XYZ file of N, CA and C in Angstrom:
720
model
N 23.787 68.969 -67.462
C 24.066 67.322 -67.309
C 23.351 66.913 -65.961
N 22.513 66.151 -66.269
C 21.077 65.948 -65.397
C 22.003 64.076 -65.902
N 22.710 63.751 -64.863
C 22.744 62.249 -65.379
C 22.891 61.373 -64.022
N 22.016 60.328 -64.364
C 22.010 59.128 -63.141
C 23.361 58.647 -61.683
N 24.133 59.575 -61.442
C 25.051 59.166 -61.286
C 25.683 57.758 -60.166
N 24.229 58.032 -59.005
C 24.083 56.909 -58.691
C 23.474 55.448 -58.633
N 22.152 55.426 -59.537
C 21.888 53.984 -60.404
C 23.116 53.799 -61.237
N 24.743 53.962 -61.375
C 25.394 53.609 -62.031
C 26.698 53.090 -60.404
N 26.195 52.216 -59.423
C 26.884 53.270 -58.739
C 28.233 54.339 -58.173
N 27.806 55.228 -59.483
C 29.162 56.370 -58.786
C 28.473 57.526 -57.880
N 29.549 58.049 -57.232
C 29.368 59.318 -56.610
C 29.591 60.545 -57.559
N 28.347 61.379 -57.758
C 28.327 62.660 -58.206
C 28.919 63.576 -57.952
N 30.270 64.568 -58.550
C 31.160 64.869 -58.014
C 30.587 66.833 -58.357
N 30.243 66.646 -59.324
C 29.743 67.883 -59.992
C 28.950 67.656 -61.062
N 28.581 69.052 -61.855
C 28.280 69.055 -63.190
C 29.150 68.008 -63.873
N 28.580 66.919 -64.492
C 28.794 66.346 -65.382
C 29.810 64.937 -65.353
N 30.116 65.348 -63.853
C 31.941 64.954 -62.776
C 31.173 63.960 -61.799
N 31.981 62.208 -62.110
C 31.422 61.789 -60.645
C 32.560 60.532 -61.210
N 32.646 60.039 -60.082
C 33.431 58.859 -59.803
C 33.041 57.616 -59.288
N 33.508 57.219 -59.110
C 33.617 55.082 -58.880
C 34.339 54.198 -58.025
N 33.879 53.729 -57.011
C 35.934 53.543 -56.613
C 35.276 52.043 -56.569
N 36.505 51.311 -57.537
C 36.478 49.949 -57.885
C 36.395 49.519 -56.395
N 36.013 47.514 -56.583
C 35.913 46.311 -55.355
C 37.823 46.267 -55.410
N 37.697 45.153 -54.517
C 39.482 45.452 -53.452
C 40.588 45.699 -53.144
N 40.769 47.182 -54.244
C 41.382 47.656 -53.759
C 40.993 49.765 -53.856
N 39.776 49.537 -53.290
C 39.287 50.571 -53.295
C 39.984 51.963 -54.083
N 40.075 51.695 -55.598
C 40.495 52.795 -57.178
C 39.777 53.843 -56.879
N 39.797 54.180 -57.219
C 39.203 56.054 -57.796
C 39.814 55.489 -59.577
N 37.799 55.696 -60.169
C 37.802 56.387 -61.668
C 36.922 57.273 -61.737
N 37.619 57.845 -62.359
C 36.813 59.546 -63.006
C 36.246 59.373 -63.895
N 34.767 59.970 -63.968
C 35.113 59.959 -64.942
C 34.194 62.229 -65.637
N 35.021 62.366 -66.560
C 34.093 63.831 -66.996
C 33.604 63.852 -68.085
N 32.334 64.973 -68.235
C 32.119 64.374 -69.543
C 31.860 66.292 -70.506
N 32.197 66.577 -71.684
C 31.545 67.903 -71.812
C 31.191 67.062 -72.861
N 30.442 68.837 -73.494
C 29.214 68.518 -74.827
C 29.988 67.723 -75.710
N 30.824 67.555 -75.766
C 31.795 66.945 -77.684
C 32.091 65.702 -76.933
N 33.065 65.717 -75.819
C 33.522 64.899 -74.734
C 33.931 64.228 -73.693
N 34.495 62.702 -73.056
C 34.013 62.624 -71.840
C 35.465 61.721 -71.677
N 35.830 62.564 -70.996
C 37.508 61.628 -70.246
C 37.191 60.853 -68.995
N 38.218 59.716 -68.796
C 38.232 59.100 -67.728
C 39.298 58.845 -67.016
N 38.769 59.653 -65.813
C 40.901 59.333 -65.134
C 41.064 57.544 -64.482
N 42.012 57.143 -64.851
C 42.621 55.916 -64.688
C 40.936 54.718 -65.264
N 41.739 52.932 -65.656
C 40.357 52.715 -66.139
C 40.185 51.588 -65.299
N 41.181 51.304 -64.552
C 40.749 50.094 -63.260
C 42.055 48.895 -63.173
N 41.960 47.662 -62.848
C 43.457 46.542 -62.977
C 43.044 46.153 -63.158
N 42.349 45.408 -64.120
C 41.914 43.801 -65.241
C 41.422 44.847 -66.871
N 40.750 44.163 -67.583
C 40.322 44.279 -68.392
C 38.760 43.975 -68.454
N 38.150 43.710 -66.955
C 36.688 43.213 -67.072
C 36.817 44.361 -66.891
N 37.685 44.802 -65.921
C 37.281 46.166 -64.990
C 36.295 47.738 -65.932
N 37.924 47.782 -66.656
C 37.720 47.952 -67.760
C 37.146 48.676 -68.472
N 36.486 47.068 -69.271
C 35.011 47.068 -69.812
C 34.175 47.687 -68.590
N 33.631 47.601 -68.298
C 32.710 47.852 -67.340
C 32.458 49.085 -66.853
N 33.708 49.640 -66.988
C 33.768 51.402 -66.935
C 33.313 52.325 -68.560
N 33.758 50.556 -69.398
C 33.736 51.556 -70.609
C 31.928 50.883 -70.767
N 31.286 50.651 -70.151
C 29.905 49.976 -70.768
C 28.864 50.802 -69.471
N 29.478 51.538 -68.072
C 28.794 51.565 -67.025
C 28.568 53.467 -67.855
N 30.103 54.063 -68.201
C 30.130 55.397 -68.789
C 29.247 55.796 -70.001
N 29.238 54.972 -70.905
C 27.623 54.158 -72.212
C 26.769 54.467 -71.574
N 26.536 53.912 -70.443
C 24.956 53.859 -70.031
C 25.033 55.486 -69.431
N 25.649 55.662 -68.742
C 25.756 57.339 -68.772
C 25.668 58.382 -69.290
N 26.262 58.338 -70.372
C 26.500 59.404 -71.032
C 26.130 59.296 -73.202
N 25.407 58.365 -72.848
C 25.344 57.877 -74.198
C 25.660 58.105 -75.470
N 27.196 58.155 -75.015
C 28.177 58.151 -75.466
C 30.439 57.680 -75.652
N 30.427 57.669 -76.136
C 32.168 56.615 -76.125
C 32.854 57.585 -74.665
N 33.306 56.795 -74.316
C 34.923 57.658 -73.423
C 36.077 58.153 -75.233
N 36.070 59.355 -74.943
C 36.810 60.344 -76.061
C 38.230 59.949 -75.591
N 38.560 60.621 -74.444
C 39.995 60.783 -73.872
C 39.972 59.921 -72.482
N 41.517 59.686 -72.033
C 42.011 58.921 -70.900
C 42.921 59.682 -70.347
N 43.317 59.918 -68.764
C 44.331 60.095 -68.599
C 44.776 59.200 -67.337
N 46.137 58.817 -67.325
C 46.304 57.664 -67.057
C 47.015 58.593 -65.491
N 46.570 58.089 -64.155
C 47.225 59.561 -62.962
C 48.649 58.943 -62.560
N 49.396 57.454 -62.969
C 49.989 57.183 -62.557
C 50.036 56.345 -63.498
N 51.364 55.379 -63.031
C 52.096 53.977 -63.757
C 51.019 52.398 -63.533
N 50.759 52.844 -62.309
C 51.212 51.384 -61.049
C 50.057 50.738 -62.133
N 49.190 49.263 -61.688
C 49.008 48.482 -62.078
C 47.051 48.433 -61.515
N 46.682 48.964 -60.780
C 45.385 49.110 -60.322
C 45.116 50.427 -61.355
N 45.012 51.142 -61.254
C 44.693 52.037 -62.222
C 45.190 52.180 -63.883
N 45.790 52.014 -64.132
C 45.827 51.842 -65.913
C 45.636 50.197 -66.587
N 45.947 48.982 -65.739
C 45.545 47.803 -67.498
C 43.876 47.739 -67.372
N 42.896 48.838 -67.327
C 42.321 48.329 -67.962
C 42.533 48.624 -69.364
N 43.466 50.101 -69.961
C 43.337 51.069 -71.166
C 42.315 50.721 -71.977
N 43.071 49.047 -72.455
C 42.468 48.722 -73.833
C 41.566 48.192 -74.022
N 40.340 48.592 -73.159
C 38.783 48.059 -73.196
C 38.697 49.667 -73.544
N 38.919 50.296 -73.809
C 38.413 51.920 -74.860
C 38.811 52.353 -75.750
N 38.815 52.087 -76.942
C 39.212 51.328 -77.727
C 39.100 52.492 -78.722
N 40.053 54.164 -79.716
C 39.743 54.850 -79.888
C 40.242 56.015 -79.236
N 40.487 55.553 -77.930
C 39.945 57.117 -76.599
C 41.759 57.246 -76.893
N 42.326 58.699 -76.822
C 43.116 59.151 -77.000
C 43.765 59.657 -75.406
N 45.296 58.237 -75.606
C 45.158 58.542 -73.845
C 46.549 59.498 -73.661
N 46.542 60.044 -71.748
C 47.918 60.583 -71.248
C 47.951 61.002 -70.431
N 49.413 60.686 -69.778
C 49.473 60.426 -69.178
C 51.153 61.353 -68.905
N 51.175 61.475 -67.147
C 53.094 62.493 -67.528
C 54.370 61.781 -67.795
N 54.300 62.832 -68.847
C 56.153 63.024 -69.676
C 56.923 61.753 -69.013
N 57.693 60.372 -69.029
C 57.595 59.261 -69.369
C 56.733 58.284 -68.640
N 55.547 57.679 -68.727
C 54.367 56.773 -68.065
C 55.137 56.245 -69.869
N 54.687 57.099 -71.158
C 54.897 55.501 -72.191
C 55.818 55.062 -72.106
N 56.930 55.703 -71.876
C 58.982 54.913 -72.066
C 58.671 54.160 -71.216
N 58.055 54.560 -69.974
C 58.276 53.024 -68.582
C 57.563 52.133 -68.750
N 55.960 52.898 -69.409
C 54.884 51.015 -69.257
C 55.150 50.556 -70.465
N 55.836 50.508 -71.872
C 56.354 49.991 -73.323
C 58.166 48.941 -72.787
N 58.820 49.469 -71.877
C 58.782 48.773 -71.373
C 59.258 47.663 -70.130
N 58.565 48.230 -69.633
C 57.747 47.205 -67.863
C 56.763 46.629 -67.312
N 56.201 45.989 -68.681
C 55.397 44.970 -68.906
C 55.281 43.926 -67.884
N 56.230 43.865 -68.086
C 56.835 42.097 -67.049
C 57.024 42.494 -65.354
N 57.220 44.118 -65.284
C 56.971 44.321 -64.191
C 55.597 44.768 -63.566
N 55.607 45.214 -63.931
C 54.441 45.982 -64.340
C 53.075 44.378 -64.071
N 53.318 43.374 -64.660
C 52.484 42.134 -64.456
C 52.671 41.039 -62.543
N 54.465 41.358 -62.406
C 54.981 40.288 -61.787
C 53.783 41.996 -59.829
N 54.346 43.721 -60.115
C 54.000 43.798 -59.418
C 52.193 43.293 -58.758
N 51.229 43.205 -59.785
C 50.041 43.120 -59.288
C 49.764 41.933 -59.406
N 50.657 40.961 -60.140
C 50.666 39.785 -59.301
C 50.790 38.988 -57.856
N 52.080 39.750 -57.482
C 52.703 40.255 -55.873
C 50.984 40.422 -55.231
N 50.362 41.702 -55.737
C 49.197 42.169 -54.662
C 47.982 41.426 -54.804
N 47.896 40.089 -55.517
C 47.334 38.842 -55.495
C 46.589 39.184 -57.081
N 46.684 40.024 -57.648
C 45.326 39.845 -58.755
C 45.391 38.805 -59.838
N 44.653 38.192 -59.706
C 44.816 36.348 -61.563
C 45.855 36.677 -62.091
N 46.819 35.431 -62.194
C 47.289 35.173 -63.402
C 46.786 35.329 -65.295
N 45.605 35.088 -64.794
C 44.830 35.001 -65.984
C 44.653 36.193 -66.686
N 43.707 36.917 -65.239
C 43.436 38.640 -65.903
C 44.872 39.451 -65.745
N 46.050 39.369 -65.255
C 47.288 40.179 -65.014
C 47.474 40.254 -66.415
N 47.842 39.271 -66.841
C 48.485 38.024 -67.862
C 48.082 38.635 -69.586
N 46.347 38.430 -70.056
C 45.835 39.608 -70.188
C 45.729 40.551 -70.790
N 45.955 41.596 -69.420
C 46.166 42.939 -69.605
C 47.008 43.689 -69.306
N 48.221 42.375 -69.507
C 49.820 43.472 -69.815
C 50.362 43.243 -71.268
N 49.486 41.906 -72.078
C 49.345 42.129 -73.084
C 49.037 42.881 -73.749
N 47.976 43.463 -73.401
C 47.160 43.856 -74.739
C 47.547 45.803 -73.738
N 48.279 45.813 -72.873
C 48.756 47.044 -72.660
C 48.974 48.117 -73.447
N 48.101 49.585 -72.540
C 48.180 50.114 -73.779
C 49.263 52.275 -73.434
N 49.753 52.495 -74.136
C 50.978 53.202 -73.528
C 49.951 54.738 -74.133
N 50.321 56.109 -73.231
C 50.358 57.115 -73.350
C 50.748 57.083 -74.838
N 49.685 58.469 -75.980
C 50.288 58.843 -77.206
C 51.120 60.176 -76.374
N 49.557 60.902 -75.248
C 50.269 62.005 -75.535
C 50.658 61.940 -73.717
N 51.732 62.654 -73.719
C 52.785 63.096 -72.756
C 52.839 64.269 -72.165
N 52.698 64.556 -70.991
C 52.389 65.941 -70.416
C 52.826 66.521 -69.789
N 54.137 66.947 -70.134
C 55.189 67.616 -69.238
C 55.184 68.750 -67.952
N 54.104 69.853 -68.430
C 53.682 70.643 -67.601
C 52.085 70.944 -67.420
N 51.190 71.644 -68.479
C 50.275 71.757 -68.202
C 49.859 71.332 -69.495
N 48.223 71.135 -69.663
C 47.121 70.654 -70.783
C 46.607 70.724 -70.705
N 45.581 71.587 -71.371
C 44.188 71.785 -71.203
C 43.482 70.897 -72.578
N 42.236 70.397 -71.995
C 41.651 69.699 -73.067
C 40.282 70.418 -72.946
N 39.804 70.310 -74.136
C 38.134 71.364 -74.326
C 37.558 69.912 -74.557
N 36.586 69.402 -74.123
C 35.891 68.709 -74.195
C 34.484 69.316 -74.765
N 34.306 70.522 -74.405
C 32.558 70.942 -75.674
C 31.771 71.397 -73.934
N 31.235 72.401 -74.706
C 30.082 73.168 -73.638
C 30.801 73.650 -72.787
N 32.217 74.296 -73.650
C 32.851 75.403 -72.409
C 33.272 74.998 -71.141
N 33.680 73.261 -71.508
C 34.239 72.840 -71.042
C 35.458 72.477 -70.821
N 36.614 72.905 -69.825
C 38.187 72.727 -70.590
C 38.644 72.481 -69.070
N 39.420 71.119 -69.453
C 39.891 70.815 -67.964
C 41.363 70.903 -68.238
N 42.562 70.916 -67.252
C 43.554 71.123 -66.823
C 44.612 69.328 -66.765
N 45.374 69.023 -67.126
C 46.269 67.993 -66.802
C 46.870 68.777 -66.573
N 47.339 68.378 -65.154
C 48.689 68.652 -64.404
C 49.819 68.025 -63.639
N 50.963 67.783 -64.585
C 52.173 67.192 -64.226
C 52.731 67.610 -63.336
N 52.679 67.388 -62.470
C 52.588 67.454 -61.044
C 53.756 66.663 -59.747
N 53.759 65.911 -60.184
C 54.558 64.735 -59.798
C 56.233 65.131 -60.006
N 56.923 64.300 -59.912
C 57.011 63.202 -58.761
C 56.732 63.121 -57.731
N 56.170 62.059 -57.388
C 55.686 61.946 -56.117
C 55.587 60.884 -55.832
N 53.888 60.213 -55.211
C 53.849 58.900 -55.364
C 54.610 58.126 -56.278
N 55.181 58.223 -57.563
C 55.370 57.964 -58.660
C 56.104 58.478 -58.822
N 56.880 58.042 -60.179
C 58.550 58.953 -60.929
C 56.802 59.881 -62.125
N 56.052 59.546 -61.625
C 54.921 60.127 -63.306
C 53.406 60.850 -62.724
N 53.490 61.410 -61.722
C 51.902 61.351 -61.525
C 51.078 62.869 -61.919
N 50.110 62.960 -62.855
C 49.289 63.307 -62.939
C 47.787 63.574 -62.211
N 47.780 64.766 -62.220
C 46.701 65.547 -62.039
C 44.998 65.750 -63.229
N 44.047 65.668 -62.698
C 42.895 67.284 -63.248
C 42.738 67.933 -63.181
N 43.153 68.590 -62.912
C 41.258 70.211 -62.983
C 40.469 70.387 -63.463
N 39.087 69.666 -62.852
C 37.816 70.522 -63.249
C 37.136 71.369 -62.864
N 37.173 72.350 -63.615
C 36.293 73.335 -63.044
C 35.118 73.247 -62.547
N 33.974 74.825 -62.648
C 32.875 74.202 -61.302
C 33.527 75.251 -60.442
N 31.697 74.934 -59.747
C 31.586 75.223 -58.827
C 30.465 73.677 -57.618
N 31.532 72.360 -56.996
C 32.961 73.134 -56.628
C 33.907 72.426 -58.271
N 35.191 73.652 -58.406
C 36.216 73.198 -58.809
C 36.733 71.371 -58.195
N 37.036 70.667 -59.037
C 37.245 69.002 -58.411
C 38.389 69.060 -58.708
N 39.313 67.906 -58.236
C 40.883 67.712 -58.281
C 41.002 67.661 -58.262
N 41.781 65.579 -59.249
C 41.690 64.942 -59.065
C 43.071 63.866 -58.691
N 43.362 63.262 -57.971
C 44.796 63.384 -57.339
C 45.553 62.239 -57.493
N 44.075 61.478 -57.840
C 45.620 59.877 -58.330
C 45.949 59.793 -56.564
N 47.827 58.578 -56.595
C 47.525 58.214 -55.574
C 48.588 59.159 -54.910
N 48.743 60.565 -55.092
C 49.454 61.457 -54.337
C 48.876 61.799 -52.864
N 47.275 61.820 -53.303
C 46.419 62.111 -51.908
C 46.289 60.582 -51.744
N 45.748 59.995 -50.331
C 45.035 59.152 -50.720
C 44.284 59.038 -48.820
N 42.978 58.384 -48.937
C 42.438 58.479 -47.431
C 42.159 57.331 -46.640
N 41.236 56.692 -46.985
C 41.157 55.072 -47.139
C 42.119 54.099 -46.273
N 44.088 54.807 -46.588
C 45.258 54.748 -45.913
C 45.819 55.608 -46.289
N 47.893 54.736 -45.324
C 48.300 55.744 -45.757
C 48.630 55.610 -46.783
N 48.619 56.876 -47.753
C 49.954 57.101 -48.777
C 50.948 55.328 -48.779
N 51.052 55.251 -49.340
C 51.973 53.925 -50.184
C 52.759 54.343 -51.338
N 54.017 54.338 -50.618
C 55.576 55.102 -50.841
C 56.544 53.744 -51.517
N 56.179 53.801 -52.817
C 56.736 52.090 -53.395
C 58.192 52.142 -53.670
N 58.659 51.216 -54.724
C 60.363 51.875 -55.069
C 60.888 53.033 -55.886
N 59.220 53.294 -56.548
C 59.257 54.627 -58.261
C 59.025 55.411 -57.180
N 58.546 55.698 -55.494
C 58.381 56.863 -54.964
C 59.645 58.257 -54.842
N 59.242 59.426 -55.044
C 60.327 60.252 -54.974
C 59.761 61.126 -53.799
N 60.026 60.482 -52.756
C 59.825 61.127 -51.380
C 59.947 62.914 -50.793
N 60.760 62.991 -52.112
C 61.721 64.220 -51.516
C 60.980 65.028 -52.615
N 60.262 64.906 -53.046
C 59.590 65.755 -53.795
C 57.460 65.773 -53.839
N 57.852 64.673 -52.552
C 56.351 64.534 -52.912
C 55.402 65.545 -51.903
N 56.074 66.132 -51.050
C 54.864 67.218 -50.343
C 55.079 68.767 -51.433
N 56.535 68.458 -52.151
C 55.609 69.661 -53.000
C 54.657 69.433 -54.254
N 54.601 68.208 -54.711
C 53.434 67.578 -55.201
C 51.767 68.377 -54.133
N 52.100 67.794 -53.319
C 50.727 68.131 -52.729
C 50.146 69.737 -52.745
N 51.750 70.546 -52.473
C 51.001 72.307 -52.565
C 51.149 72.738 -53.477
N 51.526 71.208 -55.299
C 50.980 72.096 -56.202
C 49.121 71.983 -56.255
N 49.229 70.775 -55.906
C 47.565 70.384 -55.483
C 47.195 71.394 -55.256
N 47.219 71.446 -54.547
C 45.874 72.848 -53.040
C 46.199 74.229 -54.320
N 47.360 74.462 -54.734
C 47.343 75.785 -55.712
C 46.468 75.768 -56.438
N 46.237 74.241 -57.440
C 45.738 74.330 -58.655
C 43.481 74.237 -57.673
N 43.417 73.644 -56.740
C 42.688 73.549 -56.494
C 42.028 74.418 -55.626
N 43.001 74.975 -54.941
C 42.537 76.410 -53.849
C 41.606 75.696 -52.542
N 40.913 76.059 -52.190
C 40.538 76.072 -50.466
C 39.441 75.422 -49.961
N 38.703 75.439 -51.883
C 37.254 75.124 -51.612
C 37.142 74.052 -52.075
N 37.740 73.842 -53.418
C 38.012 72.427 -54.376
C 37.637 71.254 -53.036
N 36.563 69.910 -53.670
C 36.500 68.942 -53.471
C 38.353 68.342 -54.028
N 38.787 67.253 -53.937
C 40.484 66.735 -53.952
C 39.636 65.599 -53.983
N 39.811 64.388 -54.699
C 39.788 62.877 -55.181
C 40.343 62.202 -54.853
N 41.049 61.196 -53.856
C 42.096 60.642 -54.126
C 42.019 59.237 -54.204
N 42.966 58.742 -54.905
C 43.209 57.798 -55.928
C 42.195 56.421 -55.215
N 42.283 55.842 -53.811
C 41.991 55.305 -52.826
C 40.756 56.166 -51.623
N 40.261 56.088 -51.469
C 39.536 56.648 -50.038
C 38.305 57.470 -51.026
N 37.487 57.937 -49.330
C 36.898 58.947 -50.147
C 36.807 60.150 -50.609
N 36.558 61.847 -51.311
C 36.290 62.312 -50.657
C 37.226 63.240 -50.119
N 38.416 64.651 -49.913
C 38.707 65.302 -49.148
C 38.422 66.699 -49.427
N 38.218 67.343 -48.218
C 38.917 68.506 -48.814
C 40.932 69.276 -48.737
N 40.401 70.851 -48.487
C 42.332 70.848 -48.529
C 42.933 70.738 -47.673
N 41.793 71.012 -46.152
C 43.008 70.627 -44.952
C 42.966 68.983 -44.621
N 42.943 68.121 -45.659
C 42.297 67.079 -45.713
C 43.742 66.847 -45.726
N 44.198 67.079 -47.501
C 45.173 67.374 -48.304
C 46.694 68.078 -47.761
N 46.543 69.067 -46.909
C 47.487 70.064 -45.570
C 47.983 69.291 -45.346
N 46.932 68.317 -44.801
C 47.386 67.265 -43.232
C 48.209 65.895 -43.504
N 47.919 65.561 -44.575
C 48.214 64.588 -45.397
C 50.296 64.977 -45.563
N 49.644 66.341 -46.350
C 51.218 66.705 -46.858
C 52.837 66.423 -45.349
N 52.332 67.498 -44.973
C 52.495 67.464 -43.317
C 52.776 66.321 -42.624
N 52.087 64.982 -42.617
C 52.555 63.633 -42.252
C 53.386 63.357 -43.305
N 53.295 63.815 -44.723
C 54.343 62.939 -45.154
C 55.687 63.101 -44.917
N 56.095 64.606 -44.574
C 57.567 65.876 -45.298
C 58.373 64.722 -43.515
N 56.929 64.839 -42.346
C 57.558 64.390 -41.744
C 58.291 63.045 -41.402
N 57.234 62.081 -42.282
C 57.547 60.679 -42.124
C 58.940 61.088 -43.350
N 59.271 61.978 -44.280
C 60.662 61.173 -45.044
C 61.991 62.288 -44.675
N 61.414 63.215 -43.733
C 62.248 64.661 -43.350
C 62.572 65.101 -43.907
N 60.739 65.881 -45.133
C 61.789 66.902 -46.028
C 60.690 67.950 -45.606
N 61.429 69.463 -46.075
C 59.835 70.581 -45.574
C 59.650 70.797 -46.889
């Protein structure tokens, strides 16, 4: 599949796979396109960002996004989901319940981080929760022989961390905020530090030595970076 990712401000990662680093919080949104379906990993921090991602994805592919996977339930990764009407939405098990009862807390967190009040209210009022909850591994067939793996690898950065493995040459692992490159990994009140190193071990197991690891914030990294970040987190939190 030959699409002009760079023309849309996206970074091409592999055949049919690319990502965009969104402004302000440098959060990643990634797109994986098969012959029949297209998966978007994370949807931005506002409905406007979601609508822009939808328009760009449709411009790149000439068709709509059919599936959405949410890396974890933090505002800068989920608040654009309502812009994708009709898409099947996936999250780690527990994400749907958390978002269903936590819209007010999500809005408050967005406001604490400086999101415009009108944008925060509009997005949380339209909040979409995952219909499909991933408790282990879930394979999605996007057509043309492309099967991507949704893997519940957490908890770690949050209580509900979902990674995506995209096969190919190279293999691409979408990590969410389990891995961050543009700053030290953030551990908020919902982080589970004792489990975070094990989550990174699972990412490395999925991708292997030669994979591209796509962090939730920052530049694409390699396995050595993930191992080094794992070691720092284990030392920081006093876990093995």
